[in-house]
Amino acid sequence: MSKPFDPETADNLEDIEKQFAVKAVEQLMTYWSILEKVRGSQLRLTKMDDDIYEHFKKEFPDFDPSATLDENEMKSKEGKEKWREFMNTYENSIADYNFGTMLRARADVEYDQETTIFAMRMQFYAIEIARNRAGLNDWIYEKAHPEEKKASS
């Protein structure tokens, strides 16, 4: 009989890390591609966007979607506890709610090495839904469709 899995003593398997990296990059490329095709303010990321947004505003009332995310604050002991409580609400309703993904630290920049942080899927959903509701991701669509901006001017 095998021993129970202990993440604290588990080997760091390079193939698993590579698979994670590929999946995370695919997800961010897909999201960016969607934002180039649809204004973020018109986009729904899940069937539960409204519920996630309201819950997020209630649990994180001081969150400013236009501000730069403080990764250290998010990953502090208190931050982790607060986020874990928030995320665990979606354990049975959002697939891969606790799967790792990439998140832009600021809404006004593209994904790159300096402005991208590792986050959990529910953190991504909550923050990106808030950004989309505030229209902060619409610039991506407008950049991809400059002719539409000129036509509406």
JSON list of C-alpha atoms in Angstrom, two decimals:
[
{"chain": "A", "resi": 1, "resn": "MET", "atom": "CA", "xyz": [0.00, 0.00, 0.00]},
{"chain": "A", "resi": 2, "resn": "SER", "atom": "CA", "xyz": [1.37, 3.42, -0.90]},
{"chain": "A", "resi": 3, "resn": "LYS", "atom": "CA", "xyz": [1.81, 6.26, 1.57]},
{"chain": "A", "resi": 4, "resn": "PRO", "atom": "CA", "xyz": [-0.55, 9.26, 1.48]},
{"chain": "A", "resi": 5, "resn": "PHE", "atom": "CA", "xyz": [0.68, 12.11, -0.72]},
{"chain": "A", "resi": 6, "resn": "ASP", "atom": "CA", "xyz": [2.54, 14.77, 1.26]},
{"chain": "A", "resi": 7, "resn": "PRO", "atom": "CA", "xyz": [3.17, 17.94, -0.80]},
{"chain": "A", "resi": 8, "resn": "GLU", "atom": "CA", "xyz": [5.82, 19.08, 1.69]},
{"chain": "A", "resi": 9, "resn": "THR", "atom": "CA", "xyz": [8.04, 16.10, 0.91]},
{"chain": "A", "resi": 10, "resn": "ALA", "atom": "CA", "xyz": [7.05, 15.47, -2.70]},
{"chain": "A", "resi": 11, "resn": "ASP", "atom": "CA", "xyz": [9.67, 15.49, -5.42]},
{"chain": "A", "resi": 12, "resn": "ASN", "atom": "CA", "xyz": [9.65, 18.53, -7.68]},
{"chain": "A", "resi": 13, "resn": "LEU", "atom": "CA", "xyz": [9.07, 16.76, -10.96]},
{"chain": "A", "resi": 14, "resn": "GLU", "atom": "CA", "xyz": [10.25, 18.80, -13.92]},
{"chain": "A", "resi": 15, "resn": "ASP", "atom": "CA", "xyz": [7.69, 17.31, -16.31]},
{"chain": "A", "resi": 16, "resn": "ILE", "atom": "CA", "xyz": [4.82, 18.33, -14.06]},
{"chain": "A", "resi": 17, "resn": "GLU", "atom": "CA", "xyz": [6.19, 21.87, -13.84]},
{"chain": "A", "resi": 18, "resn": "LYS", "atom": "CA", "xyz": [6.47, 22.01, -17.64]},
{"chain": "A", "resi": 19, "resn": "GLN", "atom": "CA", "xyz": [2.90, 20.77, -18.05]},
{"chain": "A", "resi": 20, "resn": "PHE", "atom": "CA", "xyz": [1.68, 23.41, -15.61]},
{"chain": "A", "resi": 21, "resn": "ALA", "atom": "CA", "xyz": [3.58, 26.14, -17.43]},
{"chain": "A", "resi": 22, "resn": "VAL", "atom": "CA", "xyz": [2.15, 25.09, -20.80]},
{"chain": "A", "resi": 23, "resn": "LYS", "atom": "CA", "xyz": [-1.40, 25.02, -19.41]},
{"chain": "A", "resi": 24, "resn": "ALA", "atom": "CA", "xyz": [-1.01, 28.43, -17.71]},
{"chain": "A", "resi": 25, "resn": "VAL", "atom": "CA", "xyz": [0.39, 30.02, -20.87]},
{"chain": "A", "resi": 26, "resn": "GLU", "atom": "CA", "xyz": [-2.40, 28.50, -22.98]},
{"chain": "A", "resi": 27, "resn": "GLN", "atom": "CA", "xyz": [-4.97, 29.96, -20.58]},
{"chain": "A", "resi": 28, "resn": "LEU", "atom": "CA", "xyz": [-3.49, 33.46, -20.64]},
{"chain": "A", "resi": 29, "resn": "MET", "atom": "CA", "xyz": [-3.17, 33.40, -24.45]},
{"chain": "A", "resi": 30, "resn": "THR", "atom": "CA", "xyz": [-6.79, 32.27, -24.78]},
{"chain": "A", "resi": 31, "resn": "TYR", "atom": "CA", "xyz": [-8.01, 35.00, -22.43]},
{"chain": "A", "resi": 32, "resn": "TRP", "atom": "CA", "xyz": [-5.99, 37.66, -24.25]},
{"chain": "A", "resi": 33, "resn": "SER", "atom": "CA", "xyz": [-7.30, 36.45, -27.60]},
{"chain": "A", "resi": 34, "resn": "ILE", "atom": "CA", "xyz": [-10.89, 36.69, -26.33]},
{"chain": "A", "resi": 35, "resn": "LEU", "atom": "CA", "xyz": [-10.27, 40.23, -25.02]},
{"chain": "A", "resi": 36, "resn": "GLU", "atom": "CA", "xyz": [-9.04, 41.18, -28.49]},
{"chain": "A", "resi": 37, "resn": "LYS", "atom": "CA", "xyz": [-12.34, 39.94, -29.97]},
{"chain": "A", "resi": 38, "resn": "VAL", "atom": "CA", "xyz": [-14.83, 41.08, -27.30]},
{"chain": "A", "resi": 39, "resn": "ARG", "atom": "CA", "xyz": [-14.76, 44.14, -25.06]},
{"chain": "A", "resi": 40, "resn": "GLY", "atom": "CA", "xyz": [-14.06, 43.01, -21.51]},
{"chain": "A", "resi": 41, "resn": "SER", "atom": "CA", "xyz": [-17.07, 45.04, -20.35]},
{"chain": "A", "resi": 42, "resn": "GLN", "atom": "CA", "xyz": [-19.29, 42.74, -22.48]},
{"chain": "A", "resi": 43, "resn": "LEU", "atom": "CA", "xyz": [-17.58, 39.48, -21.52]},
{"chain": "A", "resi": 44, "resn": "ARG", "atom": "CA", "xyz": [-18.75, 36.78, -19.14]},
{"chain": "A", "resi": 45, "resn": "LEU", "atom": "CA", "xyz": [-16.02, 34.50, -17.82]},
{"chain": "A", "resi": 46, "resn": "THR", "atom": "CA", "xyz": [-18.32, 32.04, -16.04]},
{"chain": "A", "resi": 47, "resn": "LYS", "atom": "CA", "xyz": [-22.03, 31.36, -15.63]},
{"chain": "A", "resi": 48, "resn": "MET", "atom": "CA", "xyz": [-21.62, 32.71, -12.10]},
{"chain": "A", "resi": 49, "resn": "ASP", "atom": "CA", "xyz": [-20.00, 36.09, -12.87]},
{"chain": "A", "resi": 50, "resn": "ASP", "atom": "CA", "xyz": [-22.70, 38.08, -11.07]},
{"chain": "A", "resi": 51, "resn": "ASP", "atom": "CA", "xyz": [-22.46, 35.95, -7.92]},
{"chain": "A", "resi": 52, "resn": "ILE", "atom": "CA", "xyz": [-18.65, 35.96, -7.95]},
{"chain": "A", "resi": 53, "resn": "TYR", "atom": "CA", "xyz": [-18.58, 39.74, -8.43]},
{"chain": "A", "resi": 54, "resn": "GLU", "atom": "CA", "xyz": [-21.01, 40.44, -5.58]},
{"chain": "A", "resi": 55, "resn": "HIS", "atom": "CA", "xyz": [-19.23, 38.02, -3.26]},
{"chain": "A", "resi": 56, "resn": "PHE", "atom": "CA", "xyz": [-15.85, 39.53, -4.17]},
{"chain": "A", "resi": 57, "resn": "LYS", "atom": "CA", "xyz": [-17.08, 43.08, -3.48]},
{"chain": "A", "resi": 58, "resn": "LYS", "atom": "CA", "xyz": [-18.45, 41.93, -0.11]},
{"chain": "A", "resi": 59, "resn": "GLU", "atom": "CA", "xyz": [-15.29, 40.09, 0.97]},
{"chain": "A", "resi": 60, "resn": "PHE", "atom": "CA", "xyz": [-12.80, 42.60, -0.50]},
{"chain": "A", "resi": 61, "resn": "PRO", "atom": "CA", "xyz": [-14.64, 45.94, -0.21]},
{"chain": "A", "resi": 62, "resn": "ASP", "atom": "CA", "xyz": [-11.45, 48.01, -0.57]},
{"chain": "A", "resi": 63, "resn": "PHE", "atom": "CA", "xyz": [-10.34, 46.33, -3.79]},
{"chain": "A", "resi": 64, "resn": "ASP", "atom": "CA", "xyz": [-9.66, 48.85, -6.55]},
{"chain": "A", "resi": 65, "resn": "PRO", "atom": "CA", "xyz": [-9.64, 47.08, -9.94]},
{"chain": "A", "resi": 66, "resn": "SER", "atom": "CA", "xyz": [-7.48, 49.85, -11.44]},
{"chain": "A", "resi": 67, "resn": "ALA", "atom": "CA", "xyz": [-4.78, 49.54, -8.77]},
{"chain": "A", "resi": 68, "resn": "THR", "atom": "CA", "xyz": [-1.65, 47.42, -9.06]},
{"chain": "A", "resi": 69, "resn": "LEU", "atom": "CA", "xyz": [-2.07, 44.11, -7.25]},
{"chain": "A", "resi": 70, "resn": "ASP", "atom": "CA", "xyz": [0.15, 43.67, -4.23]},
{"chain": "A", "resi": 71, "resn": "GLU", "atom": "CA", "xyz": [1.38, 40.11, -4.62]},
{"chain": "A", "resi": 72, "resn": "ASN", "atom": "CA", "xyz": [3.03, 40.14, -1.18]},
{"chain": "A", "resi": 73, "resn": "GLU", "atom": "CA", "xyz": [-0.25, 41.17, 0.44]},
{"chain": "A", "resi": 74, "resn": "MET", "atom": "CA", "xyz": [-2.19, 38.51, -1.49]},
{"chain": "A", "resi": 75, "resn": "LYS", "atom": "CA", "xyz": [0.32, 35.84, -0.46]},
{"chain": "A", "resi": 76, "resn": "SER", "atom": "CA", "xyz": [0.79, 36.96, 3.14]},
{"chain": "A", "resi": 77, "resn": "LYS", "atom": "CA", "xyz": [-0.54, 34.67, 5.84]},
{"chain": "A", "resi": 78, "resn": "GLU", "atom": "CA", "xyz": [-3.64, 36.86, 6.29]},
{"chain": "A", "resi": 79, "resn": "GLY", "atom": "CA", "xyz": [-4.09, 37.29, 2.54]},
{"chain": "A", "resi": 80, "resn": "LYS", "atom": "CA", "xyz": [-3.88, 33.56, 1.89]},
{"chain": "A", "resi": 81, "resn": "GLU", "atom": "CA", "xyz": [-6.45, 32.84, 4.62]},
{"chain": "A", "resi": 82, "resn": "LYS", "atom": "CA", "xyz": [-8.88, 35.44, 3.28]},
{"chain": "A", "resi": 83, "resn": "TRP", "atom": "CA", "xyz": [-8.49, 34.25, -0.31]},
{"chain": "A", "resi": 84, "resn": "ARG", "atom": "CA", "xyz": [-8.73, 30.56, 0.70]},
{"chain": "A", "resi": 85, "resn": "GLU", "atom": "CA", "xyz": [-12.03, 31.25, 2.46]},
{"chain": "A", "resi": 86, "resn": "PHE", "atom": "CA", "xyz": [-13.33, 33.12, -0.59]},
{"chain": "A", "resi": 87, "resn": "MET", "atom": "CA", "xyz": [-12.17, 30.46, -3.07]},
{"chain": "A", "resi": 88, "resn": "ASN", "atom": "CA", "xyz": [-13.41, 27.45, -1.13]},
{"chain": "A", "resi": 89, "resn": "THR", "atom": "CA", "xyz": [-16.97, 28.74, -1.59]},
{"chain": "A", "resi": 90, "resn": "TYR", "atom": "CA", "xyz": [-16.63, 27.68, -5.24]},
{"chain": "A", "resi": 91, "resn": "GLU", "atom": "CA", "xyz": [-15.18, 24.23, -4.67]},
{"chain": "A", "resi": 92, "resn": "ASN", "atom": "CA", "xyz": [-18.33, 22.50, -5.96]},
{"chain": "A", "resi": 93, "resn": "SER", "atom": "CA", "xyz": [-19.42, 25.03, -8.56]},
{"chain": "A", "resi": 94, "resn": "ILE", "atom": "CA", "xyz": [-16.35, 26.24, -10.50]},
{"chain": "A", "resi": 95, "resn": "ALA", "atom": "CA", "xyz": [-14.18, 23.68, -12.27]},
{"chain": "A", "resi": 96, "resn": "ASP", "atom": "CA", "xyz": [-10.50, 23.95, -11.36]},
{"chain": "A", "resi": 97, "resn": "TYR", "atom": "CA", "xyz": [-11.32, 26.77, -8.91]},
{"chain": "A", "resi": 98, "resn": "ASN", "atom": "CA", "xyz": [-7.96, 26.30, -7.19]},
{"chain": "A", "resi": 99, "resn": "PHE", "atom": "CA", "xyz": [-5.86, 25.58, -10.27]},
{"chain": "A", "resi": 100, "resn": "GLY", "atom": "CA", "xyz": [-2.85, 27.83, -10.73]},
{"chain": "A", "resi": 101, "resn": "THR", "atom": "CA", "xyz": [-2.93, 30.45, -13.47]},
{"chain": "A", "resi": 102, "resn": "MET", "atom": "CA", "xyz": [-1.30, 33.70, -14.51]},
{"chain": "A", "resi": 103, "resn": "LEU", "atom": "CA", "xyz": [-2.75, 37.11, -13.63]},
{"chain": "A", "resi": 104, "resn": "ARG", "atom": "CA", "xyz": [-1.67, 40.58, -14.72]},
{"chain": "A", "resi": 105, "resn": "ALA", "atom": "CA", "xyz": [-0.68, 42.72, -11.75]},
{"chain": "A", "resi": 106, "resn": "ARG", "atom": "CA", "xyz": [-2.21, 45.74, -13.52]},
{"chain": "A", "resi": 107, "resn": "ALA", "atom": "CA", "xyz": [-5.17, 46.03, -15.86]},
{"chain": "A", "resi": 108, "resn": "ASP", "atom": "CA", "xyz": [-3.43, 48.57, -18.11]},
{"chain": "A", "resi": 109, "resn": "VAL", "atom": "CA", "xyz": [-0.58, 46.31, -19.25]},
{"chain": "A", "resi": 110, "resn": "GLU", "atom": "CA", "xyz": [-0.13, 43.19, -21.32]},
{"chain": "A", "resi": 111, "resn": "TYR", "atom": "CA", "xyz": [1.13, 39.93, -19.89]},
{"chain": "A", "resi": 112, "resn": "ASP", "atom": "CA", "xyz": [4.91, 39.99, -19.49]},
{"chain": "A", "resi": 113, "resn": "GLN", "atom": "CA", "xyz": [7.52, 38.77, -17.06]},
{"chain": "A", "resi": 114, "resn": "GLU", "atom": "CA", "xyz": [7.50, 41.90, -14.89]},
{"chain": "A", "resi": 115, "resn": "THR", "atom": "CA", "xyz": [3.73, 42.40, -14.68]},
{"chain": "A", "resi": 116, "resn": "THR", "atom": "CA", "xyz": [2.42, 38.85, -14.36]},
{"chain": "A", "resi": 117, "resn": "ILE", "atom": "CA", "xyz": [1.92, 36.95, -11.12]},
{"chain": "A", "resi": 118, "resn": "PHE", "atom": "CA", "xyz": [0.99, 33.40, -10.25]},
{"chain": "A", "resi": 119, "resn": "ALA", "atom": "CA", "xyz": [-2.53, 33.18, -8.82]},
{"chain": "A", "resi": 120, "resn": "MET", "atom": "CA", "xyz": [-5.34, 30.72, -8.29]},
{"chain": "A", "resi": 121, "resn": "ARG", "atom": "CA", "xyz": [-8.15, 30.41, -10.84]},
{"chain": "A", "resi": 122, "resn": "MET", "atom": "CA", "xyz": [-10.74, 31.99, -8.48]},
{"chain": "A", "resi": 123, "resn": "GLN", "atom": "CA", "xyz": [-8.44, 34.95, -7.85]},
{"chain": "A", "resi": 124, "resn": "PHE", "atom": "CA", "xyz": [-8.16, 35.37, -11.61]},
{"chain": "A", "resi": 125, "resn": "TYR", "atom": "CA", "xyz": [-11.94, 35.18, -12.06]},
{"chain": "A", "resi": 126, "resn": "ALA", "atom": "CA", "xyz": [-12.74, 37.59, -9.22]},
{"chain": "A", "resi": 127, "resn": "ILE", "atom": "CA", "xyz": [-10.17, 40.19, -10.23]},
{"chain": "A", "resi": 128, "resn": "GLU", "atom": "CA", "xyz": [-10.75, 39.97, -13.99]},
{"chain": "A", "resi": 129, "resn": "ILE", "atom": "CA", "xyz": [-14.54, 40.10, -13.57]},
{"chain": "A", "resi": 130, "resn": "ALA", "atom": "CA", "xyz": [-14.10, 43.28, -11.49]},
{"chain": "A", "resi": 131, "resn": "ARG", "atom": "CA", "xyz": [-11.75, 44.75, -14.10]},
{"chain": "A", "resi": 132, "resn": "ASN", "atom": "CA", "xyz": [-14.14, 43.87, -16.92]},
{"chain": "A", "resi": 133, "resn": "ARG", "atom": "CA", "xyz": [-17.13, 45.37, -15.09]},
{"chain": "A", "resi": 134, "resn": "ALA", "atom": "CA", "xyz": [-15.12, 48.59, -14.66]},
{"chain": "A", "resi": 135, "resn": "GLY", "atom": "CA", "xyz": [-14.27, 48.62, -18.39]},
{"chain": "A", "resi": 136, "resn": "LEU", "atom": "CA", "xyz": [-10.56, 48.39, -17.61]},
{"chain": "A", "resi": 137, "resn": "ASN", "atom": "CA", "xyz": [-9.87, 45.68, -20.19]},
{"chain": "A", "resi": 138, "resn": "ASP", "atom": "CA", "xyz": [-11.70, 47.38, -23.07]},
{"chain": "A", "resi": 139, "resn": "TRP", "atom": "CA", "xyz": [-8.42, 48.97, -24.23]},
{"chain": "A", "resi": 140, "resn": "ILE", "atom": "CA", "xyz": [-7.27, 45.54, -25.42]},
{"chain": "A", "resi": 141, "resn": "TYR", "atom": "CA", "xyz": [-10.20, 45.28, -27.85]},
{"chain": "A", "resi": 142, "resn": "GLU", "atom": "CA", "xyz": [-9.72, 48.90, -28.93]},
{"chain": "A", "resi": 143, "resn": "LYS", "atom": "CA", "xyz": [-6.01, 48.31, -29.58]},
{"chain": "A", "resi": 144, "resn": "ALA", "atom": "CA", "xyz": [-6.89, 45.27, -31.73]},
{"chain": "A", "resi": 145, "resn": "HIS", "atom": "CA", "xyz": [-9.59, 47.25, -33.61]},
{"chain": "A", "resi": 146, "resn": "PRO", "atom": "CA", "xyz": [-8.27, 50.79, -34.10]},
{"chain": "A", "resi": 147, "resn": "GLU", "atom": "CA", "xyz": [-10.61, 51.36, -37.03]},
{"chain": "A", "resi": 148, "resn": "GLU", "atom": "CA", "xyz": [-13.65, 51.10, -34.71]},
{"chain": "A", "resi": 149, "resn": "LYS", "atom": "CA", "xyz": [-12.26, 53.75, -32.38]},
{"chain": "A", "resi": 150, "resn": "LYS", "atom": "CA", "xyz": [-11.80, 56.16, -35.31]},
{"chain": "A", "resi": 151, "resn": "ALA", "atom": "CA", "xyz": [-15.33, 55.47, -36.59]},
{"chain": "A", "resi": 152, "resn": "SER", "atom": "CA", "xyz": [-16.89, 56.29, -33.21]},
{"chain": "A", "resi": 153, "resn": "SER", "atom": "CA", "xyz": [-14.87, 59.52, -32.77]}
]
